[in-house]
Amino acid sequence: MKSPAVNQAIVILRQLRKITEESDSLSDKLNRIIALIVKDMKADAGALYLMVDESSLEVFAAIGYNDDIAHKVTMRKGEGLVGDIAETARSVAAADAWSHPKFVFKPEMGEDKYKSFAGVPLIRNRRAIGVLTVQSFETHEYSRLEIEILETVAMVMTEIVSSEEMNKYKQVLIRERGLVGRDKIKGLGLSKGYGLGNAVIHRRGRIVTKIFAEDKAQELLRLEAAHTRMNADLDEKFNSTRLGIGEHTDILDTYRMFAKDKGWYQKIADNVQSGLTAEAAVERAYEDMWNRLSGTTDQYLKERLHDLRDVSDRLQSYLRGDYAIVSKSDAEDIVIIAQTMGPADLMDYDYSKIRGLIIEDGTPTMHVAIVAKALGIPVVAKIKGLFDEVKDGQLIGVDGNEGYIYISPSLETQKKFKARNAEKEQQQARLEALKDKPSVTKDGVKINMYINVGLAFDLDYIASTNCDGVGLYRTEIPFMASDVMPDVSRQFSYYKDLMDRAGERKVTFRSLDVGSDKLLPYWSNSGEENPAIGWRSIRITLDRRAILRKQMRAFLRAAAGKELNVMFPMISNLSEFEEAKETLLIELEKEKRKSGEVPRKVNIGLMVEVPAVVFQLDAILEQADFISIGTNDLAQFVFACDRGNPKLAERYDVLSAPFLNMMRQIISAADRHKVYCSVCGEMASNPVEAMALIGLGYRNLSMSGSAFGKVKSMVRTLNCEDITDYVQTLLKSQKRTLRPQLISYAHDHGIEI
Ligand code: PEP
Ligand code: MG
């Protein structure tokens, strides 16, 4: 049985269809639709406002207000109830509009006699392009059903106003108002680099041209066929993915899960039952979810909305039959412009041609951004309205460093981009030349250089840098990318892949370090006031011991027959370390009994990240096989300075006597106890900071793969004895920072930094 909403929507859609077929002029269509909706909803007035530029709305059709207000009354985005709907793209209903905090009285409308108000956005590309409203003399609580009907009508209107006629009207306005196009637009850089290429507009499923179904049964069959085909293709694509195992597999699995979701499919089928075409039904199902969730501040739900948009676009392209066409460009260099994009969509293009990606919406944690970043593609997000401005093939510049995009960039800008890229290539070539040279200082001291790994793509650095091993595997990254907690076998596959890729090189696993800024989608954020010093990292895994045990089991199995190094993050005292260590040893015993296949050696260590540990080092070093210093967290706690706050980024410096003295103290203690000690925080990735570390006595550094070459150049041009003497002279300094002195030292001594 159909719901009342579906029944009423069927009746209205039928009438709307008649109007759209009968009228030829845009204004006639709009006026008749407004009249219809006012009558059907037993309202007394109604209006349609459309966005005529980025910031203003104009009345296009109205009934029940002052005469002749069409094209005369305008409103700013954000102003009053209508402006608010345009800004937030969310529906608003008020039994008494006058008492609503957002209400602004517009005398030129003549709305003083009305009380109740309901308004819904016309949404295209996830932006409001207009607002449809109804008002009544009496106070009236609008029901969810009434709002849904209005939203359905708004969807039909969205398609009508996207016609050529409307575009022409906008062009005239742009000319009359002297508005000029933009050529350099600020967005949010999500992946660094400079790219120049011809625009390829990623248009999947953007425009639904046919809204009303001729034959429902036929439409349901089309839907079913497209859905089945899409899922079969996704299965095939993902099973043969070239991206390998790792967090990307999880991202793609999430996508696949969405595509197969039964609730979503049923919702679309219901919409078809109400008279919509399958394409329009997919859109309606998405909009319904968007209306419910777009106001959420929950990052997880926001990401799910992105996933739903991506899957909806893909299904629509299967319905239209253009799913195989992703790029008509013959250009060698392309810049993809997407309103939004799923990770699967990126895989449809030839990566080697992509010079940049621009996403109208987008967040740093958006899946496609993670994949693009790992592929080294510059990404800029949060650029509104690009679809209306850029044409396929137009030259576009993407500056992922500063977060700018350039439309038809000047020759000078093109030159700048090319020079930057050439510089990068030269650097790459220099690093390539260094690859087989040892990481030894000029006076013959070997510095062991490792890389830090998180994303699966980081694994490529093992071979390309020819490093000594992996000094830090941030195991939480695959946990963060996954939609459910990975079980032991899943974890085993991540860890085994790393062990295999590392071959005989040393690998150090870190136990799950979540909480603070690293949130898991399947664990709700407990809303702590100070998450960086809250329930995070080892504090969580000691409390939720099963998680720790399972991870240890996966480590032990992945390193069977090899050497296993495990360290625990955020340890604050000896007993925490002892507890964690014991958990690992118990699992080791169990594995021995069960399969007998265990690592040939197990080294258990900890990260030095909490200052308290520095004051009990002697006791801890008695128990630990190794330590590794997480200078990012250690500095954050030593200086009481949030590591992610840009306002504080320049205020304190690890290159200052207090911090360097502390680092000196740690390495001296480790040397005294003959315990292996490394640095895996960002200090090791910065050539000047790494130089100071060597001067303090550090011989094991673990850094990001992209920093490896620069640090190696520094090491090979450094004299270890000299820097040791020089750093000694700095340790009593009271200066806020010793960076300028260390940089000058490097310049004076021909050290490449
Ligand atoms: C650190 O804190 O320095 C560290 C290496 O750990 P993360 O950056 O992952 O917190
Ligand atoms: Mg840390």
PDB file of N, CA, C and O in Angstrom, residues 441-447 660-661 663-664 667-668 671 688-699 714-715 717-732 738 742 745-746 749 751:
ATOM      1  N   THR A 441      77.665  10.153   6.976  1.00  0.00           N
ATOM      2  CA  THR A 441      78.149  11.534   7.003  1.00  0.00           C
ATOM      3  C   THR A 441      79.538  11.621   6.368  1.00  0.00           C
ATOM      4  O   THR A 441      80.184  10.585   6.123  1.00  0.00           O
ATOM      5  N   LYS A 442      79.990  12.858   6.146  1.00  0.00           N
ATOM      6  CA  LYS A 442      81.291  13.031   5.480  1.00  0.00           C
ATOM      7  C   LYS A 442      82.413  12.369   6.266  1.00  0.00           C
ATOM      8  O   LYS A 442      83.396  11.901   5.717  1.00  0.00           O
ATOM      9  N   ASP A 443      82.249  12.346   7.615  1.00  0.00           N
ATOM     10  CA  ASP A 443      83.292  11.719   8.424  1.00  0.00           C
ATOM     11  C   ASP A 443      82.970  10.261   8.761  1.00  0.00           C
ATOM     12  O   ASP A 443      83.440   9.720   9.765  1.00  0.00           O
ATOM     13  N   GLY A 444      82.110   9.649   7.930  1.00  0.00           N
ATOM     14  CA  GLY A 444      81.941   8.200   8.001  1.00  0.00           C
ATOM     15  C   GLY A 444      81.001   7.654   9.065  1.00  0.00           C
ATOM     16  O   GLY A 444      81.059   6.469   9.384  1.00  0.00           O
ATOM     17  N   VAL A 445      80.112   8.475   9.601  1.00  0.00           N
ATOM     18  CA  VAL A 445      79.168   7.953  10.610  1.00  0.00           C
ATOM     19  C   VAL A 445      77.880   7.529   9.908  1.00  0.00           C
ATOM     20  O   VAL A 445      77.262   8.313   9.184  1.00  0.00           O
ATOM     21  N   LYS A 446      77.496   6.297  10.126  1.00  0.00           N
ATOM     22  CA  LYS A 446      76.276   5.786   9.481  1.00  0.00           C
ATOM     23  C   LYS A 446      75.050   6.291  10.245  1.00  0.00           C
ATOM     24  O   LYS A 446      74.960   6.163  11.473  1.00  0.00           O
ATOM     25  N   ILE A 447      74.123   6.887   9.503  1.00  0.00           N
ATOM     26  CA  ILE A 447      72.846   7.295  10.103  1.00  0.00           C
ATOM     27  C   ILE A 447      71.797   6.347   9.531  1.00  0.00           C
ATOM     28  O   ILE A 447      71.618   6.285   8.305  1.00  0.00           O
ATOM     29  N   LEU A 660      65.976  20.859  23.145  1.00  0.00           N
ATOM     30  CA  LEU A 660      67.189  20.123  22.743  1.00  0.00           C
ATOM     31  C   LEU A 660      67.846  19.456  23.955  1.00  0.00           C
ATOM     32  O   LEU A 660      68.347  18.335  23.867  1.00  0.00           O
ATOM     33  N   ASN A 661      67.805  20.134  25.085  1.00  0.00           N
ATOM     34  CA  ASN A 661      68.372  19.525  26.302  1.00  0.00           C
ATOM     35  C   ASN A 661      67.611  18.267  26.694  1.00  0.00           C
ATOM     36  O   ASN A 661      68.199  17.268  27.121  1.00  0.00           O
ATOM     37  N   MET A 663      65.985  16.332  24.666  1.00  0.00           N
ATOM     38  CA  MET A 663      66.333  15.299  23.682  1.00  0.00           C
ATOM     39  C   MET A 663      67.717  14.718  23.991  1.00  0.00           C
ATOM     40  O   MET A 663      67.958  13.528  23.823  1.00  0.00           O
ATOM     41  N   ARG A 664      68.601  15.580  24.457  1.00  0.00           N
ATOM     42  CA  ARG A 664      69.961  15.143  24.810  1.00  0.00           C
ATOM     43  C   ARG A 664      69.897  14.148  25.970  1.00  0.00           C
ATOM     44  O   ARG A 664      70.546  13.107  25.974  1.00  0.00           O
ATOM     45  N   ILE A 667      68.645  10.648  24.760  1.00  0.00           N
ATOM     46  CA  ILE A 667      69.607   9.802  24.017  1.00  0.00           C
ATOM     47  C   ILE A 667      70.751   9.355  24.942  1.00  0.00           C
ATOM     48  O   ILE A 667      71.236   8.227  24.829  1.00  0.00           O
ATOM     49  N   SER A 668      71.136  10.229  25.883  1.00  0.00           N
ATOM     50  CA  SER A 668      72.210   9.831  26.806  1.00  0.00           C
ATOM     51  C   SER A 668      71.770   8.643  27.647  1.00  0.00           C
ATOM     52  O   SER A 668      72.531   7.679  27.825  1.00  0.00           O
ATOM     53  N   ASP A 671      71.715   5.518  25.523  1.00  0.00           N
ATOM     54  CA  ASP A 671      73.078   5.036  25.257  1.00  0.00           C
ATOM     55  C   ASP A 671      73.658   4.356  26.494  1.00  0.00           C
ATOM     56  O   ASP A 671      74.292   3.309  26.408  1.00  0.00           O
ATOM     57  N   VAL A 688      67.041  20.565   8.823  1.00  0.00           N
ATOM     58  CA  VAL A 688      67.772  21.330   9.852  1.00  0.00           C
ATOM     59  C   VAL A 688      67.575  20.685  11.227  1.00  0.00           C
ATOM     60  O   VAL A 688      68.520  20.562  12.026  1.00  0.00           O
ATOM     61  N   GLU A 689      66.342  20.257  11.493  1.00  0.00           N
ATOM     62  CA  GLU A 689      66.059  19.642  12.788  1.00  0.00           C
ATOM     63  C   GLU A 689      66.767  18.287  12.898  1.00  0.00           C
ATOM     64  O   GLU A 689      67.329  17.943  13.957  1.00  0.00           O
ATOM     65  N   ALA A 690      66.774  17.552  11.790  1.00  0.00           N
ATOM     66  CA  ALA A 690      67.464  16.255  11.804  1.00  0.00           C
ATOM     67  C   ALA A 690      68.963  16.459  12.023  1.00  0.00           C
ATOM     68  O   ALA A 690      69.625  15.670  12.715  1.00  0.00           O
ATOM     69  N   MET A 691      69.493  17.550  11.452  1.00  0.00           N
ATOM     70  CA  MET A 691      70.918  17.859  11.635  1.00  0.00           C
ATOM     71  C   MET A 691      71.209  18.088  13.132  1.00  0.00           C
ATOM     72  O   MET A 691      72.200  17.566  13.673  1.00  0.00           O
ATOM     73  N   ALA A 692      70.314  18.835  13.800  1.00  0.00           N
ATOM     74  CA  ALA A 692      70.505  19.072  15.237  1.00  0.00           C
ATOM     75  C   ALA A 692      70.434  17.759  16.012  1.00  0.00           C
ATOM     76  O   ALA A 692      71.191  17.538  16.966  1.00  0.00           O
ATOM     77  N   LEU A 693      69.515  16.881  15.589  1.00  0.00           N
ATOM     78  CA  LEU A 693      69.382  15.585  16.277  1.00  0.00           C
ATOM     79  C   LEU A 693      70.673  14.773  16.169  1.00  0.00           C
ATOM     80  O   LEU A 693      71.119  14.164  17.141  1.00  0.00           O
ATOM     81  N   ILE A 694      71.267  14.801  14.987  1.00  0.00           N
ATOM     82  CA  ILE A 694      72.533  14.065  14.817  1.00  0.00           C
ATOM     83  C   ILE A 694      73.598  14.679  15.739  1.00  0.00           C
ATOM     84  O   ILE A 694      74.359  13.968  16.391  1.00  0.00           O
ATOM     85  N   GLY A 695      73.580  16.011  15.821  1.00  0.00           N
ATOM     86  CA  GLY A 695      74.514  16.697  16.715  1.00  0.00           C
ATOM     87  C   GLY A 695      74.320  16.303  18.176  1.00  0.00           C
ATOM     88  O   GLY A 695      75.264  16.325  18.978  1.00  0.00           O
ATOM     89  N   LEU A 696      73.091  15.918  18.526  1.00  0.00           N
ATOM     90  CA  LEU A 696      72.808  15.511  19.912  1.00  0.00           C
ATOM     91  C   LEU A 696      73.183  14.051  20.153  1.00  0.00           C
ATOM     92  O   LEU A 696      73.172  13.595  21.297  1.00  0.00           O
ATOM     93  N   GLY A 697      73.439  13.313  19.072  1.00  0.00           N
ATOM     94  CA  GLY A 697      73.837  11.916  19.250  1.00  0.00           C
ATOM     95  C   GLY A 697      72.880  10.902  18.647  1.00  0.00           C
ATOM     96  O   GLY A 697      73.091   9.700  18.773  1.00  0.00           O
ATOM     97  N   TYR A 698      71.824  11.363  17.996  1.00  0.00           N
ATOM     98  CA  TYR A 698      70.862  10.416  17.415  1.00  0.00           C
ATOM     99  C   TYR A 698      71.427   9.818  16.135  1.00  0.00           C
ATOM    100  O   TYR A 698      72.005  10.528  15.305  1.00  0.00           O
ATOM    101  N   ARG A 699      71.247   8.500  15.980  1.00  0.00           N
ATOM    102  CA  ARG A 699      71.748   7.815  14.788  1.00  0.00           C
ATOM    103  C   ARG A 699      70.633   7.072  14.047  1.00  0.00           C
ATOM    104  O   ARG A 699      70.908   6.464  13.005  1.00  0.00           O
ATOM    105  N   MET A 714      71.329  16.095   3.306  1.00  0.00           N
ATOM    106  CA  MET A 714      71.903  16.761   4.479  1.00  0.00           C
ATOM    107  C   MET A 714      72.940  15.846   5.145  1.00  0.00           C
ATOM    108  O   MET A 714      74.078  16.257   5.406  1.00  0.00           O
ATOM    109  N   VAL A 715      72.537  14.593   5.385  1.00  0.00           N
ATOM    110  CA  VAL A 715      73.431  13.653   6.074  1.00  0.00           C
ATOM    111  C   VAL A 715      74.756  13.519   5.317  1.00  0.00           C
ATOM    112  O   VAL A 715      75.839  13.568   5.905  1.00  0.00           O
ATOM    113  N   THR A 717      76.274  15.519   3.457  1.00  0.00           N
ATOM    114  CA  THR A 717      77.125  16.716   3.356  1.00  0.00           C
ATOM    115  C   THR A 717      77.527  17.227   4.748  1.00  0.00           C
ATOM    116  O   THR A 717      78.046  18.324   4.897  1.00  0.00           O
ATOM    117  N   LEU A 718      77.214  16.434   5.766  1.00  0.00           N
ATOM    118  CA  LEU A 718      77.429  16.860   7.151  1.00  0.00           C
ATOM    119  C   LEU A 718      78.691  16.224   7.736  1.00  0.00           C
ATOM    120  O   LEU A 718      78.992  15.068   7.445  1.00  0.00           O
ATOM    121  N   ASN A 719      79.378  16.991   8.603  1.00  0.00           N
ATOM    122  CA  ASN A 719      80.468  16.398   9.367  1.00  0.00           C
ATOM    123  C   ASN A 719      79.939  16.174  10.784  1.00  0.00           C
ATOM    124  O   ASN A 719      79.594  17.130  11.486  1.00  0.00           O
ATOM    125  N   CYS A 720      79.876  14.916  11.180  1.00  0.00           N
ATOM    126  CA  CYS A 720      79.206  14.565  12.435  1.00  0.00           C
ATOM    127  C   CYS A 720      79.928  15.138  13.661  1.00  0.00           C
ATOM    128  O   CYS A 720      79.293  15.647  14.589  1.00  0.00           O
ATOM    129  N   GLU A 721      81.236  15.072  13.619  1.00  0.00           N
ATOM    130  CA  GLU A 721      81.991  15.559  14.772  1.00  0.00           C
ATOM    131  C   GLU A 721      81.790  17.067  14.956  1.00  0.00           C
ATOM    132  O   GLU A 721      81.534  17.548  16.065  1.00  0.00           O
ATOM    133  N   ASP A 722      81.856  17.793  13.839  1.00  0.00           N
ATOM    134  CA  ASP A 722      81.695  19.249  13.920  1.00  0.00           C
ATOM    135  C   ASP A 722      80.320  19.652  14.435  1.00  0.00           C
ATOM    136  O   ASP A 722      80.182  20.538  15.266  1.00  0.00           O
ATOM    137  N   ILE A 723      79.279  18.981  13.904  1.00  0.00           N
ATOM    138  CA  ILE A 723      77.923  19.386  14.330  1.00  0.00           C
ATOM    139  C   ILE A 723      77.716  19.050  15.813  1.00  0.00           C
ATOM    140  O   ILE A 723      77.036  19.771  16.540  1.00  0.00           O
ATOM    141  N   THR A 724      78.354  17.962  16.267  1.00  0.00           N
ATOM    142  CA  THR A 724      78.230  17.596  17.680  1.00  0.00           C
ATOM    143  C   THR A 724      78.808  18.722  18.548  1.00  0.00           C
ATOM    144  O   THR A 724      78.168  19.151  19.522  1.00  0.00           O
ATOM    145  N   ASP A 725      79.968  19.210  18.166  1.00  0.00           N
ATOM    146  CA  ASP A 725      80.577  20.310  18.934  1.00  0.00           C
ATOM    147  C   ASP A 725      79.715  21.565  18.867  1.00  0.00           C
ATOM    148  O   ASP A 725      79.510  22.253  19.863  1.00  0.00           O
ATOM    149  N   TYR A 726      79.207  21.844  17.665  1.00  0.00           N
ATOM    150  CA  TYR A 726      78.445  23.086  17.517  1.00  0.00           C
ATOM    151  C   TYR A 726      77.154  23.048  18.358  1.00  0.00           C
ATOM    152  O   TYR A 726      76.833  24.005  19.075  1.00  0.00           O
ATOM    153  N   VAL A 727      76.426  21.931  18.284  1.00  0.00           N
ATOM    154  CA  VAL A 727      75.157  21.840  19.019  1.00  0.00           C
ATOM    155  C   VAL A 727      75.405  22.010  20.526  1.00  0.00           C
ATOM    156  O   VAL A 727      74.628  22.640  21.241  1.00  0.00           O
ATOM    157  N   GLN A 728      76.545  21.492  20.977  1.00  0.00           N
ATOM    158  CA  GLN A 728      76.907  21.621  22.386  1.00  0.00           C
ATOM    159  C   GLN A 728      76.937  23.098  22.821  1.00  0.00           C
ATOM    160  O   GLN A 728      76.479  23.446  23.908  1.00  0.00           O
ATOM    161  N   THR A 729      77.403  23.957  21.913  1.00  0.00           N
ATOM    162  CA  THR A 729      77.527  25.386  22.261  1.00  0.00           C
ATOM    163  C   THR A 729      76.163  26.061  22.366  1.00  0.00           C
ATOM    164  O   THR A 729      76.043  27.154  22.903  1.00  0.00           O
ATOM    165  N   LEU A 730      75.131  25.414  21.808  1.00  0.00           N
ATOM    166  CA  LEU A 730      73.803  26.061  21.796  1.00  0.00           C
ATOM    167  C   LEU A 730      72.964  25.733  23.024  1.00  0.00           C
ATOM    168  O   LEU A 730      71.973  26.395  23.304  1.00  0.00           O
ATOM    169  N   LEU A 731      73.371  24.687  23.742  1.00  0.00           N
ATOM    170  CA  LEU A 731      72.474  24.151  24.766  1.00  0.00           C
ATOM    171  C   LEU A 731      72.224  25.066  25.965  1.00  0.00           C
ATOM    172  O   LEU A 731      71.311  24.823  26.748  1.00  0.00           O
ATOM    173  N   LYS A 732      73.037  26.111  26.097  1.00  0.00           N
ATOM    174  CA  LYS A 732      72.805  27.019  27.232  1.00  0.00           C
ATOM    175  C   LYS A 732      72.084  28.302  26.794  1.00  0.00           C
ATOM    176  O   LYS A 732      71.779  29.162  27.608  1.00  0.00           O
ATOM    177  N   LEU A 738      66.645  28.642  18.023  1.00  0.00           N
ATOM    178  CA  LEU A 738      68.032  28.561  17.554  1.00  0.00           C
ATOM    179  C   LEU A 738      68.071  28.216  16.071  1.00  0.00           C
ATOM    180  O   LEU A 738      69.125  27.910  15.520  1.00  0.00           O
ATOM    181  N   LEU A 742      71.276  27.587  13.370  1.00  0.00           N
ATOM    182  CA  LEU A 742      71.530  26.283  12.754  1.00  0.00           C
ATOM    183  C   LEU A 742      71.496  26.378  11.229  1.00  0.00           C
ATOM    184  O   LEU A 742      72.287  25.729  10.539  1.00  0.00           O
ATOM    185  N   TYR A 745      74.692  27.954  10.155  1.00  0.00           N
ATOM    186  CA  TYR A 745      75.766  26.963  10.283  1.00  0.00           C
ATOM    187  C   TYR A 745      75.794  26.066   9.041  1.00  0.00           C
ATOM    188  O   TYR A 745      76.852  25.814   8.457  1.00  0.00           O
ATOM    189  N   ALA A 746      74.586  25.599   8.647  1.00  0.00           N
ATOM    190  CA  ALA A 746      74.511  24.709   7.487  1.00  0.00           C
ATOM    191  C   ALA A 746      75.041  25.429   6.245  1.00  0.00           C
ATOM    192  O   ALA A 746      75.845  24.864   5.484  1.00  0.00           O
ATOM    193  N   HIS A 749      78.774  25.784   6.192  1.00  0.00           N
ATOM    194  CA  HIS A 749      79.550  24.547   6.096  1.00  0.00           C
ATOM    195  C   HIS A 749      79.160  23.694   4.886  1.00  0.00           C
ATOM    196  O   HIS A 749      79.489  22.499   4.835  1.00  0.00           O
ATOM    197  N   ILE A 751      76.353  22.470   3.984  1.00  0.00           N
ATOM    198  CA  ILE A 751      75.441  21.342   4.268  1.00  0.00           C
ATOM    199  C   ILE A 751      74.132  21.594   3.513  1.00  0.00           C
ATOM    200  O   ILE A 751      73.544  22.676   3.624  1.00  0.00           O
TER     201      ILE A 751
END
